[in-house]
mmCIF file of C-alpha atoms in Angstrom:
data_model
loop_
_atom_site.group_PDB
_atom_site.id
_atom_site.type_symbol
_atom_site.label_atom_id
_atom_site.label_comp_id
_atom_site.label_asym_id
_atom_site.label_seq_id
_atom_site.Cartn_x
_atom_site.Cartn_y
_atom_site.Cartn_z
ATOM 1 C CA UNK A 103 0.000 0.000 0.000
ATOM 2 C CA UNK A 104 2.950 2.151 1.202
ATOM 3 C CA UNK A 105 4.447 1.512 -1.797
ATOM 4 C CA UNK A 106 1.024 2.259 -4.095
ATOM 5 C CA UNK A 107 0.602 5.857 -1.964
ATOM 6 C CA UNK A 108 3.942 6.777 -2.864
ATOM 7 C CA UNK A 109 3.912 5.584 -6.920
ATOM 8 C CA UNK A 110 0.169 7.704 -7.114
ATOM 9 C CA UNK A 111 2.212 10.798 -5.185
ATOM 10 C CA UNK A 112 5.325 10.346 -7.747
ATOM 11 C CA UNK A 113 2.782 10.565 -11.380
ATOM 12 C CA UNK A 114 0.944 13.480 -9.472
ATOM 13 C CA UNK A 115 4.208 15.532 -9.473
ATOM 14 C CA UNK A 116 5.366 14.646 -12.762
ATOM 15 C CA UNK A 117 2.129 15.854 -14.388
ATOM 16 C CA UNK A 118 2.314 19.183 -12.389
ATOM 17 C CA UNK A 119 6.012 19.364 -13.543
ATOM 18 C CA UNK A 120 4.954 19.248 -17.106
ATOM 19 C CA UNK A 121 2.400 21.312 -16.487
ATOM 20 C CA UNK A 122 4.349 24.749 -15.107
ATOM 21 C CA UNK A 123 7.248 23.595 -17.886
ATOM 22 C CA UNK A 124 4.327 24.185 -20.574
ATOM 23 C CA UNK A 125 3.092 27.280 -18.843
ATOM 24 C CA UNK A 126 6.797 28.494 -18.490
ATOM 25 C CA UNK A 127 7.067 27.779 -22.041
ATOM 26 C CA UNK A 128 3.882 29.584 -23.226
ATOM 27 C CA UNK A 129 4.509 32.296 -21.298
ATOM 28 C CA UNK A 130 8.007 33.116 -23.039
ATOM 29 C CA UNK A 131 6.664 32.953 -26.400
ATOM 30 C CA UNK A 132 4.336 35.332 -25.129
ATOM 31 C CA UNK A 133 7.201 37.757 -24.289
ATOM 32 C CA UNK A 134 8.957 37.293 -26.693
ATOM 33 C CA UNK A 135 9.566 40.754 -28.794
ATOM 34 C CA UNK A 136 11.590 40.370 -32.474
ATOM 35 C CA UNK A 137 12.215 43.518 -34.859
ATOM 36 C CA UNK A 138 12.136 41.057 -37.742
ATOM 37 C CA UNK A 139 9.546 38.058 -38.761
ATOM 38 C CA UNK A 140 11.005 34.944 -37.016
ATOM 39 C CA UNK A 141 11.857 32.438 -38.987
ATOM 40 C CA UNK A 142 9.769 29.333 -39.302
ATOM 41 C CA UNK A 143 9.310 25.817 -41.014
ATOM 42 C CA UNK A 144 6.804 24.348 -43.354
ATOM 43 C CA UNK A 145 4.156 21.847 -41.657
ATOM 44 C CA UNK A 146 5.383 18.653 -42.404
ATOM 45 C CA UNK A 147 4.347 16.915 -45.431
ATOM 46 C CA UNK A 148 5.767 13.872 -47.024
ATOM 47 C CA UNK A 149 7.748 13.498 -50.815
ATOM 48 C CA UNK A 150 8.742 10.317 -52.638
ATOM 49 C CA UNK A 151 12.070 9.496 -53.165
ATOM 50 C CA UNK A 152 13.118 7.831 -56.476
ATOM 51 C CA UNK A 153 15.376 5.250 -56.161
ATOM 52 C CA UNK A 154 14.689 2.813 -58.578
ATOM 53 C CA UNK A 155 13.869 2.208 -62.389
ATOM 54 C CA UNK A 156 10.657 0.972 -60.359
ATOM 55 C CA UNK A 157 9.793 4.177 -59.165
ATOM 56 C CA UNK A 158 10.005 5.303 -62.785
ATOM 57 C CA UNK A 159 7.674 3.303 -64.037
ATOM 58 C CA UNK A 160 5.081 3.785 -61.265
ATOM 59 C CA UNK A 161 5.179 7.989 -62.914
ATOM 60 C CA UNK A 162 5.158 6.617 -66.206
ATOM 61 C CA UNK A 163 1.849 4.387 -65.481
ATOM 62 C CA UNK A 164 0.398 7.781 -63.881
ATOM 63 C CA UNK A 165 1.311 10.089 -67.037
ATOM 64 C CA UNK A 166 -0.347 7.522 -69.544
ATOM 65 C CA UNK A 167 -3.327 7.415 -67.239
ATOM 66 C CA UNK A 168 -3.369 11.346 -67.268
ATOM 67 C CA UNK A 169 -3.242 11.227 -71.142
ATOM 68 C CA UNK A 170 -5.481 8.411 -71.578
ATOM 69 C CA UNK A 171 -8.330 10.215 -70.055
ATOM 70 C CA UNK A 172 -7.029 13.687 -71.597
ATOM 71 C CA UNK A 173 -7.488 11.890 -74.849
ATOM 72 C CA UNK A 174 -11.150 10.501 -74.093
ATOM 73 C CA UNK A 175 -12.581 13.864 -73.096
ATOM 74 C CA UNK A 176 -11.507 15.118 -76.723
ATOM 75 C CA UNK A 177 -13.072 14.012 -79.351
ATOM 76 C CA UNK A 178 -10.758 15.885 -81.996
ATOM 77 C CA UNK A 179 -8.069 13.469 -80.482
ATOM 78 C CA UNK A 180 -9.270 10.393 -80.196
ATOM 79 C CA UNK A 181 -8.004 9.279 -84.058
ATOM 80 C CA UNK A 182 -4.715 11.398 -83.747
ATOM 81 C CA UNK A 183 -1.144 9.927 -83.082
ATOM 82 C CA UNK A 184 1.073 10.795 -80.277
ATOM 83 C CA UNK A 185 4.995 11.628 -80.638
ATOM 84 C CA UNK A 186 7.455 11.728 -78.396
ATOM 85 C CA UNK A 187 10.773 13.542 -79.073
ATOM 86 C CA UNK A 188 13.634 10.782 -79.386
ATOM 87 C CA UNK A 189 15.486 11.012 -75.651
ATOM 88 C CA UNK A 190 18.980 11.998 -74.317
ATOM 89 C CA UNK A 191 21.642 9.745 -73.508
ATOM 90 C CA UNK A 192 20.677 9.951 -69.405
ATOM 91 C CA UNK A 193 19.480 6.825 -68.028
ATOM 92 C CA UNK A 194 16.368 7.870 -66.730
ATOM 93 C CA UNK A 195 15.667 9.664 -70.431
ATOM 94 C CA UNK A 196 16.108 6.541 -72.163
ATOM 95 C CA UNK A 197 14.355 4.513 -69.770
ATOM 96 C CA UNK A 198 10.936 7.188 -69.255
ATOM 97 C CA UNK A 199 10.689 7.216 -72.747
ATOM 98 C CA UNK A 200 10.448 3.324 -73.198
ATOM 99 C CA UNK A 201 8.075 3.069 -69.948
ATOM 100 C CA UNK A 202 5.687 5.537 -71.243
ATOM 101 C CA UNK A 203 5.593 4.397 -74.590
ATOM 102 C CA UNK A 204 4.855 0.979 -73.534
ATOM 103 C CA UNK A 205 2.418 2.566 -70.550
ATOM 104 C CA UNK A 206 0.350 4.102 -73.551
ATOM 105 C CA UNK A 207 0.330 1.509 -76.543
ATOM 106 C CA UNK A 208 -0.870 -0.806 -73.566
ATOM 107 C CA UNK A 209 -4.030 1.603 -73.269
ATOM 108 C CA UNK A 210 -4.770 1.823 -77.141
ATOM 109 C CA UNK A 211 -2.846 5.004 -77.729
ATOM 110 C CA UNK A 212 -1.350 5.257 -81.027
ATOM 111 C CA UNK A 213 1.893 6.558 -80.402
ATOM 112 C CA UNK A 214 4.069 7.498 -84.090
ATOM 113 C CA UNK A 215 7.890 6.173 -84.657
ATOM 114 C CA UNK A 216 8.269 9.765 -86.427
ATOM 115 C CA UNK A 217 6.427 12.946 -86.642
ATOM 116 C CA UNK A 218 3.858 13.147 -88.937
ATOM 117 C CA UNK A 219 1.889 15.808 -90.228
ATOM 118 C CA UNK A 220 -0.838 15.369 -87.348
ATOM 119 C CA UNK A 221 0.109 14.531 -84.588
ATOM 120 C CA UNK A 222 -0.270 15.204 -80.504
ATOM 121 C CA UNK A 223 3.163 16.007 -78.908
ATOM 122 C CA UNK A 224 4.573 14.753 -75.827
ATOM 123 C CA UNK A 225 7.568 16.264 -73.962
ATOM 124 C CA UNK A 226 8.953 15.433 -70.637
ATOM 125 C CA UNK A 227 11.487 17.750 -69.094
ATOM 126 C CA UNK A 228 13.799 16.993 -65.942
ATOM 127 C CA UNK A 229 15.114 19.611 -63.378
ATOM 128 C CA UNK A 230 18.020 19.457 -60.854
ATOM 129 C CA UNK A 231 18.345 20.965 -58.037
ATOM 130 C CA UNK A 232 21.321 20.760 -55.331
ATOM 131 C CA UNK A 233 20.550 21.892 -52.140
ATOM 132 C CA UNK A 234 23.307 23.568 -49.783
ATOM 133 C CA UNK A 235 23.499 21.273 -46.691
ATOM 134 C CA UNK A 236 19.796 20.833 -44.570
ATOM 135 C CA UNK A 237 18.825 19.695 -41.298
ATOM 136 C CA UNK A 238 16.006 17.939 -41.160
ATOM 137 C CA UNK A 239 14.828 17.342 -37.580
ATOM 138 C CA UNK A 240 12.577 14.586 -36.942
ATOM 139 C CA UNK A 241 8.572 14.741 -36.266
ATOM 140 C CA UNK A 242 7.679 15.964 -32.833
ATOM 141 C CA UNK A 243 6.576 12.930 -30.647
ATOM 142 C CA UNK A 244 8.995 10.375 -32.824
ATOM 143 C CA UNK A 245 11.172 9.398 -29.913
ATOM 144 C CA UNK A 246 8.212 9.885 -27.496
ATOM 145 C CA UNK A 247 6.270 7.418 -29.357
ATOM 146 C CA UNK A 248 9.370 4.992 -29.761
ATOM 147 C CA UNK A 249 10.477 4.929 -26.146
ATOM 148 C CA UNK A 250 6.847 4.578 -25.194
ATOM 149 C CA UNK A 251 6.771 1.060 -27.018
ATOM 150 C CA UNK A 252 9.903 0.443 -25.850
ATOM 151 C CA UNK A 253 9.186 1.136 -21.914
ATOM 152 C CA UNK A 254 5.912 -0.175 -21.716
ATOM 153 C CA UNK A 255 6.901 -4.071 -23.283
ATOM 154 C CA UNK A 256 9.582 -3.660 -20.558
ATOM 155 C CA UNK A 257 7.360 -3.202 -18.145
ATOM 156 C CA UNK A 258 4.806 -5.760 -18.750
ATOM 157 C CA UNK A 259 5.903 -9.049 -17.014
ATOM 158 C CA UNK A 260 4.239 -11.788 -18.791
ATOM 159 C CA UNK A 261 4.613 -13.507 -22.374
ATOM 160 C CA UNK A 262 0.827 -13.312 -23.023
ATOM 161 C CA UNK A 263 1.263 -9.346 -21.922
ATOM 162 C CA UNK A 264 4.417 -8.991 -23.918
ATOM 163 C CA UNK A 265 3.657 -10.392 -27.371
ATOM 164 C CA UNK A 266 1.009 -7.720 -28.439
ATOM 165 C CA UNK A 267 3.439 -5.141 -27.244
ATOM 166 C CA UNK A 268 6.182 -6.003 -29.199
ATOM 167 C CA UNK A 269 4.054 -6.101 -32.055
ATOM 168 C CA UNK A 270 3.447 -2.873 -31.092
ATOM 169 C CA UNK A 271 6.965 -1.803 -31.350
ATOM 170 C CA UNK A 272 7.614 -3.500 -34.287
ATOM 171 C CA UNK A 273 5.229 -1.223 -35.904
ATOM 172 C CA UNK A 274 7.126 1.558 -34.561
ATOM 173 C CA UNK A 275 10.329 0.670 -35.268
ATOM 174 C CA UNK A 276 9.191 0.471 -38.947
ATOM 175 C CA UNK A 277 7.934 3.626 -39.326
ATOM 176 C CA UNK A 278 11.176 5.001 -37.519
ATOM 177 C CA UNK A 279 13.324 2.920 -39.584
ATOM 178 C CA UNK A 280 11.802 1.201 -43.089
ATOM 179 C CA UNK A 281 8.657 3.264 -44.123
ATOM 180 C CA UNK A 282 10.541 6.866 -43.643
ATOM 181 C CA UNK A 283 13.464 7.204 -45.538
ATOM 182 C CA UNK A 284 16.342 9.687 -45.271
ATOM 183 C CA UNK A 285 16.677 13.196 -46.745
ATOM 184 C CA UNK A 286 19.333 14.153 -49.377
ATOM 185 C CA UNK A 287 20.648 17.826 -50.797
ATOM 186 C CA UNK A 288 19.304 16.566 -54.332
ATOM 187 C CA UNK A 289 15.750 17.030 -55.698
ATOM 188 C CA UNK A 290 14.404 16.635 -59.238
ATOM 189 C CA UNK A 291 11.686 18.191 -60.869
ATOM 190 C CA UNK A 292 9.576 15.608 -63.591
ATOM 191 C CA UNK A 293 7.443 17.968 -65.848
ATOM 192 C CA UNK A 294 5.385 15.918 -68.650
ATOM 193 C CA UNK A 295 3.075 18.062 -71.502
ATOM 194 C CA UNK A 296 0.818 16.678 -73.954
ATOM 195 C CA UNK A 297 0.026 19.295 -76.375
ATOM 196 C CA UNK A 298 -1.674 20.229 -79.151
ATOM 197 C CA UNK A 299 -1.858 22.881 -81.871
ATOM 198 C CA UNK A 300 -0.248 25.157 -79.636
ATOM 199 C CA UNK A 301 -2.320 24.429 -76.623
ATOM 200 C CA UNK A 302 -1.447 22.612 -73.550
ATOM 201 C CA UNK A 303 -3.849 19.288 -73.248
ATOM 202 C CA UNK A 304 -1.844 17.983 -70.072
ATOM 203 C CA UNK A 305 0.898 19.103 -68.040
ATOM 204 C CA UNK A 306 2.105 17.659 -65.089
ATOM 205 C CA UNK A 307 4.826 18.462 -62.303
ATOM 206 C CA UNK A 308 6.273 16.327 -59.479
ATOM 207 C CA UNK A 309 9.023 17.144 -57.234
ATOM 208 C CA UNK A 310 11.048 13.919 -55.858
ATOM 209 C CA UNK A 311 14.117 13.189 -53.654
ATOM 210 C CA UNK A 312 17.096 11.689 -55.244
ATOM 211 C CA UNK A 313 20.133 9.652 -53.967
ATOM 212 C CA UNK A 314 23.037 12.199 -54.231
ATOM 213 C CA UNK A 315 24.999 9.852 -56.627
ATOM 214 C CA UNK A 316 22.327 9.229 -58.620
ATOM 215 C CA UNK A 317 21.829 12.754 -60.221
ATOM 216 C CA UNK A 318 24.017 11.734 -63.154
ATOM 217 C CA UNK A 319 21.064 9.165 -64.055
ATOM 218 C CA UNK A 320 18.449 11.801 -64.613
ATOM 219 C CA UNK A 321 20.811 15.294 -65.984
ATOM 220 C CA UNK A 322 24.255 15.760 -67.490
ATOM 221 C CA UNK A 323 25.805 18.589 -65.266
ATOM 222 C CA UNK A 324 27.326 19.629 -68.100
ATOM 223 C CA UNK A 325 24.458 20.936 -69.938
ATOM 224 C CA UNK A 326 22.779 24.281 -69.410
ATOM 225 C CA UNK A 327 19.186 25.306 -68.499
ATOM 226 C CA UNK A 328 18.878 21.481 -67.026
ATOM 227 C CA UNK A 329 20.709 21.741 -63.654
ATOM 228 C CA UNK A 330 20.523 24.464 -60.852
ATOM 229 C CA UNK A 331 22.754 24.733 -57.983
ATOM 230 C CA UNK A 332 23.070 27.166 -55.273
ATOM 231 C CA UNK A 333 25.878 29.249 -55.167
ATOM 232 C CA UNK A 334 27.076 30.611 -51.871
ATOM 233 C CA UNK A 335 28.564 33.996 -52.544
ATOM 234 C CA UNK A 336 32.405 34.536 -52.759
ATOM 235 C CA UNK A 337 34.682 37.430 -52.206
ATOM 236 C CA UNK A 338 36.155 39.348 -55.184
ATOM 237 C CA UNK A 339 39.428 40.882 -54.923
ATOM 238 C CA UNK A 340 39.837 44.144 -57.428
ATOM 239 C CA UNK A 341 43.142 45.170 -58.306
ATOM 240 C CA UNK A 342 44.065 48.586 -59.650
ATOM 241 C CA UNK A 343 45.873 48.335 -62.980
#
């Protein structure tokens, strides 16, 4: 009982302690006085990252869908070709190009070898961007949540207690470790257009996360208007002549 009395006395304080540590907490913010907007993130929202030729047929099987039903609601394009422009020599170029075209002829799309007088185009354009170096902190409650599971299948003292626990932080631990993958200073930016005397039909945009090494696969750095990097400024010296 003694021992009860004391473990219901020992919870009581630690809620009050997190309690005044919240108010404490509020009450600074409240205080707090800044000549300039302060500085904050973006609520968190998740972005694929492509790591595999995989992943680049998933987007392909979403762009032919896009087009497919582009194509249905148009009755001027229903009997009309489509034609892609022949691809670069990067990997992902090559590979997009063969996805989609078989994505589409597996739909009924005609889809021309050359251009013809007639025809729909279809373009697909890839952006790079490199990122100075980031910090990306992980989602409040993470840990809490992890040594939670963790704490409370160590406390439980039986095996018929324990086994739905650990289950428990199994899940956990696969969210904190297989289902949310890491960050990287490398993004790319997939635009696909489908368009048509002059006017765009579709047009579609995604942003994903590379692999660092990988950026090679989807732009040569060595060509212009297809790669943008952020340049931290540098001092000039001037001489007098």
């Amino acid at each position: 009982m003694k021992y009860m009395h004391f473990r219901h006395k020992a919870l009581a304080a630690a809620r009050l302690a997190v309690v005044l540590a919240l108010a404490v907490s509020l009450s600074a913010c409240a205080l707090y006085r800044s000549q300039l907007p302060v500085a904050t993130t973006y609520e968190a929202e998740s972005q694929y990252k492509m790591q595999s030729a995989g992943h680049w047929q998933v987007l392909a099987s979403d762009v032919a869908d896009r087009i497919f039903k582009a194509i249905e609601d148009r009755d001027d394009l229903l009997m009309k070709p489509l034609y892609m422009e022949p691809p670069n020599s990067r990997p992902f170029s090559l590979g997009f190009y063969k996805l989609l075209t078989s994505e589409l002829v597996s739909r009924g799309i005609q889809v021309s070898l050359e251009r013809e007088s007639d025809v729909v185009d279809v373009e697909y354009d890839v952006l790079a961007v490199l990122h100075n170096d980031r910090m990306q902190r992980p989602p409040i409650g993470t840990f809490t949540a992890i040594s939670t599971g963790v704490s409370a299948a160590r406390a439980l003292n039986s095996m018929a207690e324990w086994i739905p626990a650990a289950i428990g932080a199994g899940v956990l631990a696969d969210f904190a470790s297989g289902a949310v993958t890491s960050t990287s200073n490398r993004e790319v930016l997939i635009s696909v257009s489908m368009s048509y005397n002059n006017r765009y039909v579709v047009h579609t945009s995604s942003v994903y996360y590379i692999n660092d090494p990988d950026y090679e696969q989807f732009v040569d750095p060595m060509a212009r208007g297809h790669y943008v990097q952020e340049f931290k400024p540098r001092p000039v010296r001037v001489t007098a002549q």
